[in-house]
mmCIF file of C-alpha atoms in Angstrom:
data_model
loop_
_atom_site.group_PDB
_atom_site.id
_atom_site.type_symbol
_atom_site.label_atom_id
_atom_site.label_comp_id
_atom_site.label_asym_id
_atom_site.label_seq_id
_atom_site.Cartn_x
_atom_site.Cartn_y
_atom_site.Cartn_z
ATOM 1 C CA UNK X 1 122.142 121.465 284.192
ATOM 2 C CA UNK X 2 119.420 121.057 286.622
ATOM 3 C CA UNK X 3 116.764 119.880 283.644
ATOM 4 C CA UNK X 4 113.410 119.302 285.442
ATOM 5 C CA UNK X 5 110.864 118.739 282.029
ATOM 6 C CA UNK X 6 111.994 116.118 279.825
ATOM 7 C CA UNK X 7 110.699 115.526 275.818
ATOM 8 C CA UNK X 8 110.831 111.575 275.912
ATOM 9 C CA UNK X 9 110.137 110.906 271.864
ATOM 10 C CA UNK X 10 109.336 107.200 270.809
ATOM 11 C CA UNK X 11 107.549 107.219 274.420
ATOM 12 C CA UNK X 12 105.309 104.265 273.606
ATOM 13 C CA UNK X 13 108.370 102.047 273.456
ATOM 14 C CA UNK X 14 110.311 99.618 274.892
ATOM 15 C CA UNK X 15 112.797 102.058 276.454
ATOM 16 C CA UNK X 16 109.993 104.805 276.648
ATOM 17 C CA UNK X 17 107.758 103.279 279.385
ATOM 18 C CA UNK X 18 111.070 102.748 281.541
ATOM 19 C CA UNK X 19 112.591 105.804 281.269
ATOM 20 C CA UNK X 20 109.292 107.834 281.392
ATOM 21 C CA UNK X 21 108.365 105.964 285.246
ATOM 22 C CA UNK X 22 112.189 106.623 286.372
ATOM 23 C CA UNK X 23 111.520 110.057 285.274
ATOM 24 C CA UNK X 24 108.394 110.267 287.529
ATOM 25 C CA UNK X 25 110.116 108.923 290.510
ATOM 26 C CA UNK X 26 111.901 111.544 290.912
ATOM 27 C CA UNK X 27 110.678 115.153 292.911
ATOM 28 C CA UNK X 28 109.738 117.904 290.980
ATOM 29 C CA UNK X 29 110.560 116.195 287.116
ATOM 30 C CA UNK X 30 107.678 115.746 284.230
ATOM 31 C CA UNK X 31 107.577 113.846 281.190
ATOM 32 C CA UNK X 32 106.341 115.436 277.730
ATOM 33 C CA UNK X 33 105.877 112.388 275.715
ATOM 34 C CA UNK X 34 105.999 112.610 272.557
ATOM 35 C CA UNK X 35 104.396 109.150 270.083
ATOM 36 C CA UNK X 36 103.883 108.721 266.458
ATOM 37 C CA UNK X 37 100.088 109.741 267.333
ATOM 38 C CA UNK X 38 101.173 113.329 268.712
ATOM 39 C CA UNK X 39 100.137 115.824 266.465
ATOM 40 C CA UNK X 40 102.719 118.541 264.921
ATOM 41 C CA UNK X 41 100.718 120.921 267.378
ATOM 42 C CA UNK X 42 102.228 118.389 270.634
ATOM 43 C CA UNK X 43 105.378 118.286 269.522
ATOM 44 C CA UNK X 44 105.378 122.979 269.099
ATOM 45 C CA UNK X 45 104.266 123.172 272.910
ATOM 46 C CA UNK X 46 106.505 120.275 274.289
ATOM 47 C CA UNK X 47 109.845 121.788 272.813
ATOM 48 C CA UNK X 48 108.249 125.467 274.072
ATOM 49 C CA UNK X 49 108.273 123.506 277.687
ATOM 50 C CA UNK X 50 110.720 121.127 278.075
ATOM 51 C CA UNK X 51 114.114 121.407 279.296
ATOM 52 C CA UNK X 52 115.369 118.637 277.351
ATOM 53 C CA UNK X 53 115.157 116.209 275.202
ATOM 54 C CA UNK X 54 115.423 112.258 274.820
ATOM 55 C CA UNK X 55 115.005 110.893 271.152
ATOM 56 C CA UNK X 56 114.058 107.294 271.233
ATOM 57 C CA UNK X 57 111.703 107.706 267.847
ATOM 58 C CA UNK X 58 112.944 105.654 265.704
ATOM 59 C CA UNK X 59 112.209 101.975 262.981
ATOM 60 C CA UNK X 60 114.452 98.851 263.878
ATOM 61 C CA UNK X 61 112.506 96.367 262.171
ATOM 62 C CA UNK X 62 110.438 97.733 259.636
ATOM 63 C CA UNK X 63 108.288 95.574 256.860
ATOM 64 C CA UNK X 64 110.392 97.501 253.700
ATOM 65 C CA UNK X 65 113.779 98.507 254.436
ATOM 66 C CA UNK X 66 113.584 101.950 252.674
ATOM 67 C CA UNK X 67 111.126 102.442 255.637
ATOM 68 C CA UNK X 68 114.898 102.601 257.760
ATOM 69 C CA UNK X 69 115.031 105.908 256.742
ATOM 70 C CA UNK X 70 113.428 107.342 259.081
ATOM 71 C CA UNK X 71 115.737 106.779 261.642
ATOM 72 C CA UNK X 72 117.194 109.824 259.990
ATOM 73 C CA UNK X 73 114.183 111.688 258.807
ATOM 74 C CA UNK X 74 112.900 111.485 262.572
ATOM 75 C CA UNK X 75 116.517 113.373 263.699
ATOM 76 C CA UNK X 76 115.236 115.872 261.165
ATOM 77 C CA UNK X 77 111.895 116.442 262.217
ATOM 78 C CA UNK X 78 113.297 117.289 265.939
ATOM 79 C CA UNK X 79 115.707 119.878 264.402
ATOM 80 C CA UNK X 80 113.191 121.588 262.767
ATOM 81 C CA UNK X 81 110.754 121.533 265.746
ATOM 82 C CA UNK X 82 113.553 122.899 267.684
ATOM 83 C CA UNK X 83 114.613 125.526 265.719
ATOM 84 C CA UNK X 84 110.696 126.364 264.667
ATOM 85 C CA UNK X 85 110.553 126.930 268.669
ATOM 86 C CA UNK X 86 113.645 129.352 268.583
ATOM 87 C CA UNK X 87 115.307 126.792 271.406
ATOM 88 C CA UNK X 88 118.467 125.190 271.761
ATOM 89 C CA UNK X 89 117.798 122.110 273.824
ATOM 90 C CA UNK X 90 120.526 119.673 275.210
ATOM 91 C CA UNK X 91 119.256 116.413 272.798
ATOM 92 C CA UNK X 92 120.186 112.819 274.103
ATOM 93 C CA UNK X 93 119.845 110.525 271.331
ATOM 94 C CA UNK X 94 119.718 106.871 271.292
ATOM 95 C CA UNK X 95 121.404 105.085 268.660
ATOM 96 C CA UNK X 96 122.818 101.686 268.353
ATOM 97 C CA UNK X 97 126.076 99.752 267.728
ATOM 98 C CA UNK X 98 124.876 98.715 264.373
ATOM 99 C CA UNK X 99 126.163 102.389 263.340
ATOM 100 C CA UNK X 100 129.316 100.131 262.736
ATOM 101 C CA UNK X 101 127.968 97.935 260.604
ATOM 102 C CA UNK X 102 126.828 98.630 256.865
ATOM 103 C CA UNK X 103 123.829 97.186 257.022
ATOM 104 C CA UNK X 104 120.516 99.160 256.302
ATOM 105 C CA UNK X 105 119.709 99.659 259.311
ATOM 106 C CA UNK X 106 122.916 100.473 260.538
ATOM 107 C CA UNK X 107 123.429 102.996 258.039
ATOM 108 C CA UNK X 108 119.973 104.479 259.078
ATOM 109 C CA UNK X 109 121.281 104.921 262.248
ATOM 110 C CA UNK X 110 124.888 106.463 261.475
ATOM 111 C CA UNK X 111 123.072 109.170 258.644
ATOM 112 C CA UNK X 112 120.588 109.845 262.471
ATOM 113 C CA UNK X 113 124.066 110.586 264.794
ATOM 114 C CA UNK X 114 125.778 112.797 261.872
ATOM 115 C CA UNK X 115 122.745 114.729 261.341
ATOM 116 C CA UNK X 116 122.327 115.506 265.019
ATOM 117 C CA UNK X 117 126.471 116.237 265.968
ATOM 118 C CA UNK X 118 126.751 118.359 262.518
ATOM 119 C CA UNK X 119 123.972 120.682 263.705
ATOM 120 C CA UNK X 120 124.414 120.887 267.540
ATOM 121 C CA UNK X 121 127.823 122.596 266.084
ATOM 122 C CA UNK X 122 125.879 124.678 263.808
ATOM 123 C CA UNK X 123 122.949 125.447 266.139
ATOM 124 C CA UNK X 124 125.206 125.650 269.344
ATOM 125 C CA UNK X 125 123.635 122.991 270.962
ATOM 126 C CA UNK X 126 124.738 119.994 273.373
ATOM 127 C CA UNK X 127 124.286 116.445 271.326
ATOM 128 C CA UNK X 128 124.903 113.075 273.231
ATOM 129 C CA UNK X 129 124.639 110.078 271.119
ATOM 130 C CA UNK X 130 124.800 107.012 273.376
ATOM 131 C CA UNK X 131 124.785 103.590 271.133
ATOM 132 C CA UNK X 132 123.213 100.818 272.216
ATOM 133 C CA UNK X 133 123.155 96.723 272.067
ATOM 134 C CA UNK X 134 120.895 94.887 272.407
ATOM 135 C CA UNK X 135 119.093 96.111 275.268
ATOM 136 C CA UNK X 136 117.019 93.397 277.359
ATOM 137 C CA UNK X 137 114.666 94.260 280.573
ATOM 138 C CA UNK X 138 110.824 94.567 281.615
ATOM 139 C CA UNK X 139 107.955 95.525 279.265
ATOM 140 C CA UNK X 140 110.621 94.464 275.926
ATOM 141 C CA UNK X 141 108.301 92.892 273.568
ATOM 142 C CA UNK X 142 108.714 89.144 272.556
ATOM 143 C CA UNK X 143 108.766 87.578 268.999
ATOM 144 C CA UNK X 144 109.814 90.620 267.881
ATOM 145 C CA UNK X 145 114.096 91.807 267.774
ATOM 146 C CA UNK X 146 114.933 90.826 271.319
ATOM 147 C CA UNK X 147 115.858 87.512 271.696
ATOM 148 C CA UNK X 148 115.825 87.608 275.809
ATOM 149 C CA UNK X 149 112.220 88.867 275.171
ATOM 150 C CA UNK X 150 111.156 85.926 273.461
ATOM 151 C CA UNK X 151 113.183 83.622 275.434
ATOM 152 C CA UNK X 152 111.719 85.074 278.548
ATOM 153 C CA UNK X 153 108.244 85.110 277.244
ATOM 154 C CA UNK X 154 108.433 81.601 275.592
ATOM 155 C CA UNK X 155 109.940 79.942 278.176
ATOM 156 C CA UNK X 156 107.770 81.240 281.206
ATOM 157 C CA UNK X 157 104.549 79.848 279.273
ATOM 158 C CA UNK X 158 106.263 76.172 277.944
ATOM 159 C CA UNK X 159 106.521 77.316 274.655
ATOM 160 C CA UNK X 160 109.419 76.254 271.990
ATOM 161 C CA UNK X 161 112.218 79.057 271.310
ATOM 162 C CA UNK X 162 114.574 78.339 268.283
ATOM 163 C CA UNK X 163 118.201 78.793 268.353
ATOM 164 C CA UNK X 164 120.018 78.458 265.013
ATOM 165 C CA UNK X 165 123.224 79.107 266.288
ATOM 166 C CA UNK X 166 123.636 78.853 270.179
ATOM 167 C CA UNK X 167 127.661 80.175 270.195
ATOM 168 C CA UNK X 168 126.199 83.062 268.741
ATOM 169 C CA UNK X 169 127.682 86.163 270.396
ATOM 170 C CA UNK X 170 125.714 88.612 271.847
ATOM 171 C CA UNK X 171 126.506 91.866 273.674
ATOM 172 C CA UNK X 172 123.147 93.149 276.361
ATOM 173 C CA UNK X 173 122.441 96.140 277.990
ATOM 174 C CA UNK X 174 120.188 95.851 280.883
ATOM 175 C CA UNK X 175 117.035 98.840 280.489
ATOM 176 C CA UNK X 176 117.906 99.843 284.000
ATOM 177 C CA UNK X 177 121.362 100.557 283.131
ATOM 178 C CA UNK X 178 120.341 102.322 280.269
ATOM 179 C CA UNK X 179 117.767 104.843 281.962
ATOM 180 C CA UNK X 180 120.797 105.412 284.781
ATOM 181 C CA UNK X 181 122.658 106.936 281.962
ATOM 182 C CA UNK X 182 120.318 109.294 280.314
ATOM 183 C CA UNK X 183 119.105 110.212 283.596
ATOM 184 C CA UNK X 184 122.756 111.440 283.924
ATOM 185 C CA UNK X 185 123.688 112.940 280.619
ATOM 186 C CA UNK X 186 120.506 114.889 281.270
ATOM 187 C CA UNK X 187 121.342 115.582 285.273
ATOM 188 C CA UNK X 188 124.641 116.252 284.854
ATOM 189 C CA UNK X 189 125.532 117.895 281.279
ATOM 190 C CA UNK X 190 127.269 116.328 278.741
ATOM 191 C CA UNK X 191 129.386 117.154 276.219
ATOM 192 C CA UNK X 192 128.668 117.032 272.618
ATOM 193 C CA UNK X 193 130.079 113.546 271.099
ATOM 194 C CA UNK X 194 129.826 110.210 271.628
ATOM 195 C CA UNK X 195 128.932 108.353 275.752
ATOM 196 C CA UNK X 196 129.200 105.025 277.035
ATOM 197 C CA UNK X 197 126.327 103.329 278.495
ATOM 198 C CA UNK X 198 126.993 100.054 281.032
ATOM 199 C CA UNK X 199 127.883 97.423 281.980
ATOM 200 C CA UNK X 200 128.186 95.269 278.992
ATOM 201 C CA UNK X 201 127.516 91.876 279.139
ATOM 202 C CA UNK X 202 129.246 89.824 276.615
ATOM 203 C CA UNK X 203 127.982 86.084 276.361
ATOM 204 C CA UNK X 204 126.309 83.770 273.965
ATOM 205 C CA UNK X 205 122.551 83.189 272.627
ATOM 206 C CA UNK X 206 122.778 79.813 274.348
ATOM 207 C CA UNK X 207 124.466 80.689 277.649
ATOM 208 C CA UNK X 208 120.847 82.947 277.668
ATOM 209 C CA UNK X 209 119.251 81.070 276.509
ATOM 210 C CA UNK X 210 120.320 77.606 279.647
ATOM 211 C CA UNK X 211 120.378 80.396 282.171
ATOM 212 C CA UNK X 212 116.382 81.482 281.639
ATOM 213 C CA UNK X 213 115.462 77.259 280.977
ATOM 214 C CA UNK X 214 117.329 77.553 284.160
ATOM 215 C CA UNK X 215 115.058 80.043 286.198
ATOM 216 C CA UNK X 216 111.974 77.897 284.992
ATOM 217 C CA UNK X 217 113.342 74.555 285.947
ATOM 218 C CA UNK X 218 114.652 75.851 289.223
ATOM 219 C CA UNK X 219 111.272 76.830 290.460
ATOM 220 C CA UNK X 220 109.633 73.209 290.053
ATOM 221 C CA UNK X 221 112.538 72.155 292.363
ATOM 222 C CA UNK X 222 112.000 74.913 294.665
ATOM 223 C CA UNK X 223 115.541 76.401 294.132
ATOM 224 C CA UNK X 224 116.614 79.582 293.189
ATOM 225 C CA UNK X 225 120.274 80.467 291.233
ATOM 226 C CA UNK X 226 122.408 83.099 292.416
ATOM 227 C CA UNK X 227 120.716 86.018 291.050
ATOM 228 C CA UNK X 228 121.900 88.863 293.135
ATOM 229 C CA UNK X 229 124.393 90.595 291.279
ATOM 230 C CA UNK X 230 125.646 90.856 287.356
ATOM 231 C CA UNK X 231 123.947 89.870 284.681
ATOM 232 C CA UNK X 232 122.168 86.729 286.427
ATOM 233 C CA UNK X 233 120.579 88.978 288.561
ATOM 234 C CA UNK X 234 119.010 91.645 285.523
ATOM 235 C CA UNK X 235 117.938 87.897 283.630
ATOM 236 C CA UNK X 236 116.098 86.449 286.457
ATOM 237 C CA UNK X 237 114.123 89.673 286.858
ATOM 238 C CA UNK X 238 113.624 90.023 283.487
ATOM 239 C CA UNK X 239 112.207 86.663 283.546
ATOM 240 C CA UNK X 240 110.153 87.314 285.788
ATOM 241 C CA UNK X 241 108.531 90.187 284.298
ATOM 242 C CA UNK X 242 107.544 87.914 281.830
ATOM 243 C CA UNK X 243 105.583 85.293 283.844
ATOM 244 C CA UNK X 244 101.699 85.158 282.902
ATOM 245 C CA UNK X 245 99.449 86.142 286.014
ATOM 246 C CA UNK X 246 98.286 82.808 286.739
ATOM 247 C CA UNK X 247 102.409 82.274 287.625
ATOM 248 C CA UNK X 248 102.557 84.700 289.968
ATOM 249 C CA UNK X 249 101.940 82.329 292.603
ATOM 250 C CA UNK X 250 103.113 78.655 293.257
ATOM 251 C CA UNK X 251 102.117 75.971 295.851
ATOM 252 C CA UNK X 252 105.033 74.338 298.245
ATOM 253 C CA UNK X 253 104.327 71.435 300.439
ATOM 254 C CA UNK X 254 103.467 71.526 303.641
ATOM 255 C CA UNK X 255 104.778 68.849 306.094
ATOM 256 C CA UNK X 256 101.713 68.343 308.957
ATOM 257 C CA UNK X 257 101.621 66.668 312.032
ATOM 258 C CA UNK X 258 100.228 67.036 315.304
ATOM 259 C CA UNK X 259 102.978 70.009 316.229
ATOM 260 C CA UNK X 260 102.336 72.112 313.317
ATOM 261 C CA UNK X 261 103.635 72.270 310.098
ATOM 262 C CA UNK X 262 106.574 72.570 308.335
ATOM 263 C CA UNK X 263 107.357 73.875 305.146
ATOM 264 C CA UNK X 264 111.009 74.453 303.038
ATOM 265 C CA UNK X 265 110.268 78.099 301.134
ATOM 266 C CA UNK X 266 113.631 78.024 299.062
ATOM 267 C CA UNK X 267 116.862 76.462 298.519
ATOM 268 C CA UNK X 268 119.967 77.863 296.879
ATOM 269 C CA UNK X 269 122.988 76.031 296.272
ATOM 270 C CA UNK X 270 125.091 78.287 297.836
ATOM 271 C CA UNK X 271 123.717 79.371 300.588
ATOM 272 C CA UNK X 272 122.127 77.423 302.149
ATOM 273 C CA UNK X 273 117.888 76.862 302.498
ATOM 274 C CA UNK X 274 114.849 78.803 304.068
ATOM 275 C CA UNK X 275 112.211 77.079 305.515
ATOM 276 C CA UNK X 276 108.815 78.377 308.193
ATOM 277 C CA UNK X 277 107.662 76.059 311.111
ATOM 278 C CA UNK X 278 104.936 77.284 313.588
ATOM 279 C CA UNK X 279 103.729 74.744 316.543
ATOM 280 C CA UNK X 280 101.029 75.272 318.694
ATOM 281 C CA UNK X 281 100.926 75.984 322.511
ATOM 282 C CA UNK X 282 103.235 73.814 324.389
ATOM 283 C CA UNK X 283 104.193 72.102 321.636
ATOM 284 C CA UNK X 284 107.965 71.558 321.678
ATOM 285 C CA UNK X 285 109.833 71.039 318.740
ATOM 286 C CA UNK X 286 113.265 70.058 317.287
ATOM 287 C CA UNK X 287 115.502 67.453 319.829
ATOM 288 C CA UNK X 288 118.213 66.792 317.828
ATOM 289 C CA UNK X 289 121.851 68.260 317.083
ATOM 290 C CA UNK X 290 123.945 69.013 314.168
ATOM 291 C CA UNK X 291 127.730 68.144 313.977
ATOM 292 C CA UNK X 292 128.428 70.872 311.149
ATOM 293 C CA UNK X 293 124.761 72.345 309.899
ATOM 294 C CA UNK X 294 123.872 76.184 311.772
ATOM 295 C CA UNK X 295 120.730 77.249 311.598
ATOM 296 C CA UNK X 296 119.101 80.609 312.036
ATOM 297 C CA UNK X 297 115.669 80.900 313.385
ATOM 298 C CA UNK X 298 113.142 84.063 314.142
ATOM 299 C CA UNK X 299 110.181 83.963 315.207
ATOM 300 C CA UNK X 300 107.602 86.312 313.737
ATOM 301 C CA UNK X 301 104.340 85.143 315.672
ATOM 302 C CA UNK X 302 103.834 84.227 319.143
ATOM 303 C CA UNK X 303 106.273 83.047 321.846
ATOM 304 C CA UNK X 304 109.064 80.697 321.869
ATOM 305 C CA UNK X 305 111.717 79.322 324.279
ATOM 306 C CA UNK X 306 114.990 77.446 323.198
ATOM 307 C CA UNK X 307 116.999 75.577 325.050
ATOM 308 C CA UNK X 308 120.803 73.890 324.316
ATOM 309 C CA UNK X 309 122.103 71.433 326.166
ATOM 310 C CA UNK X 310 126.355 70.736 324.906
ATOM 311 C CA UNK X 311 127.407 67.008 323.841
ATOM 312 C CA UNK X 312 130.631 67.328 325.275
ATOM 313 C CA UNK X 313 130.410 68.931 328.556
ATOM 314 C CA UNK X 314 126.519 69.086 328.997
ATOM 315 C CA UNK X 315 126.408 72.668 329.566
ATOM 316 C CA UNK X 316 122.829 74.114 329.196
ATOM 317 C CA UNK X 317 121.417 77.146 328.054
ATOM 318 C CA UNK X 318 118.318 78.992 327.168
ATOM 319 C CA UNK X 319 117.408 81.620 325.822
ATOM 320 C CA UNK X 320 113.189 82.942 325.324
ATOM 321 C CA UNK X 321 112.286 85.278 322.394
ATOM 322 C CA UNK X 322 109.086 86.727 320.858
ATOM 323 C CA UNK X 323 107.719 88.937 317.823
ATOM 324 C CA UNK X 324 107.277 91.672 319.756
ATOM 325 C CA UNK X 325 111.556 91.895 320.304
ATOM 326 C CA UNK X 326 112.685 90.081 317.091
ATOM 327 C CA UNK X 327 115.913 87.880 317.807
ATOM 328 C CA UNK X 328 117.877 86.196 315.826
ATOM 329 C CA UNK X 329 118.711 82.498 317.395
ATOM 330 C CA UNK X 330 121.532 80.530 315.868
ATOM 331 C CA UNK X 331 122.157 76.725 316.592
ATOM 332 C CA UNK X 332 125.558 75.569 316.613
ATOM 333 C CA UNK X 333 127.220 72.688 315.682
ATOM 334 C CA UNK X 334 127.664 69.879 318.615
ATOM 335 C CA UNK X 335 124.815 71.975 321.025
ATOM 336 C CA UNK X 336 121.574 69.911 321.015
ATOM 337 C CA UNK X 337 118.259 71.729 320.969
ATOM 338 C CA UNK X 338 114.782 72.264 321.059
ATOM 339 C CA UNK X 339 112.290 74.686 320.903
ATOM 340 C CA UNK X 340 108.899 74.897 322.766
ATOM 341 C CA UNK X 341 105.611 77.451 322.262
ATOM 342 C CA UNK X 342 105.696 79.156 325.428
ATOM 343 C CA UNK X 343 102.407 81.160 324.134
ATOM 344 C CA UNK X 344 99.023 81.282 324.715
ATOM 345 C CA UNK X 345 98.720 81.460 320.433
ATOM 346 C CA UNK X 346 100.432 79.500 317.716
ATOM 347 C CA UNK X 347 104.389 80.506 317.552
ATOM 348 C CA UNK X 348 105.351 80.712 313.553
ATOM 349 C CA UNK X 349 108.908 81.144 313.422
ATOM 350 C CA UNK X 350 111.225 81.461 310.002
ATOM 351 C CA UNK X 351 114.232 79.205 309.788
ATOM 352 C CA UNK X 352 117.606 79.553 307.171
ATOM 353 C CA UNK X 353 119.698 76.778 307.393
ATOM 354 C CA UNK X 354 123.458 77.149 305.810
ATOM 355 C CA UNK X 355 123.113 73.798 303.752
ATOM 356 C CA UNK X 356 120.304 71.866 301.734
ATOM 357 C CA UNK X 357 118.553 69.291 303.565
ATOM 358 C CA UNK X 358 120.018 66.334 302.192
ATOM 359 C CA UNK X 359 118.347 62.602 303.056
ATOM 360 C CA UNK X 360 121.088 60.591 302.517
ATOM 361 C CA UNK X 361 123.512 62.113 305.051
ATOM 362 C CA UNK X 362 121.194 64.759 307.081
ATOM 363 C CA UNK X 363 123.409 65.770 310.076
ATOM 364 C CA UNK X 364 120.520 65.605 312.095
ATOM 365 C CA UNK X 365 120.837 63.117 314.858
ATOM 366 C CA UNK X 366 118.148 63.005 317.666
ATOM 367 C CA UNK X 367 119.261 63.724 321.160
ATOM 368 C CA UNK X 368 116.357 64.877 324.194
ATOM 369 C CA UNK X 369 117.097 67.890 326.182
ATOM 370 C CA UNK X 370 115.157 66.695 329.172
ATOM 371 C CA UNK X 371 117.051 65.268 332.132
#
């Protein structure tokens, strides 16, 4: 299947907005969004021109439980529209894992699934049912039906959060993975039936809350957690998406003297820290050695000369580098080193060290390299 125009119902909701954005990024694709405010003529026109349907519309937290019936009636309306225009479009239905439960909401989602799958057989089109657990990510409405959204929104604003049972089990899927699943079904095609979405993260309410509180506390200490993979990566991206605009930036200390300035940009618990420094023309910085600590320098403005001296053999080595020719210069345990600005402008260098600076054990011993 090579669908190019995708009908998205519930297009102004949390999942709908994310799906619409991702579809707009695909070359040659278009989105036909449908919402509660779309008139019946708009539905007819969309189903005449669309190539596939992702049905997200529904009710999950109404004031009156009787409104849950809309989850089934919305599928009925979709089927009636498709029959009215005489087309058999592939349909992807966003259902819920609550369909396996006996709650009014779960019963309504199960009824919607059954109605769609029965119509697929009788009318001759394909239908995929994707049962979603708790979905989290950017643009989810806080203080509504997502604990993750509420935690992120409130903690980012120093507002209180309430947890009745920290050990309560929680199964989460990240919005990007949900959207990947929908796009894969639309582009690759599918057989009628239930389809999986993943990865699903099985955790607890307390664990998620602790992670998000940790992100907030780390920022105050200029720290960053291991946010590059898995659940932590997704939670961190979600937390940052809820920052108020006044928190998009934050100051860090700058240590200044006659030579220039030095600032620690960010510290990690397992992979060292990142800093930057500058030096005025002719200024030399450093003049020390390490027993174990290693560093990587990258000059991003100006020119620099790095000098090295082996403390055991007396061997010397020099490296000249500049921003015009990016080059990593690495310091080596047992070699004293310094760096001099040999240009006419201020020199700026990025610096990574494999460990966070510990004033009680700095592993930085002064040693001049001059003869």
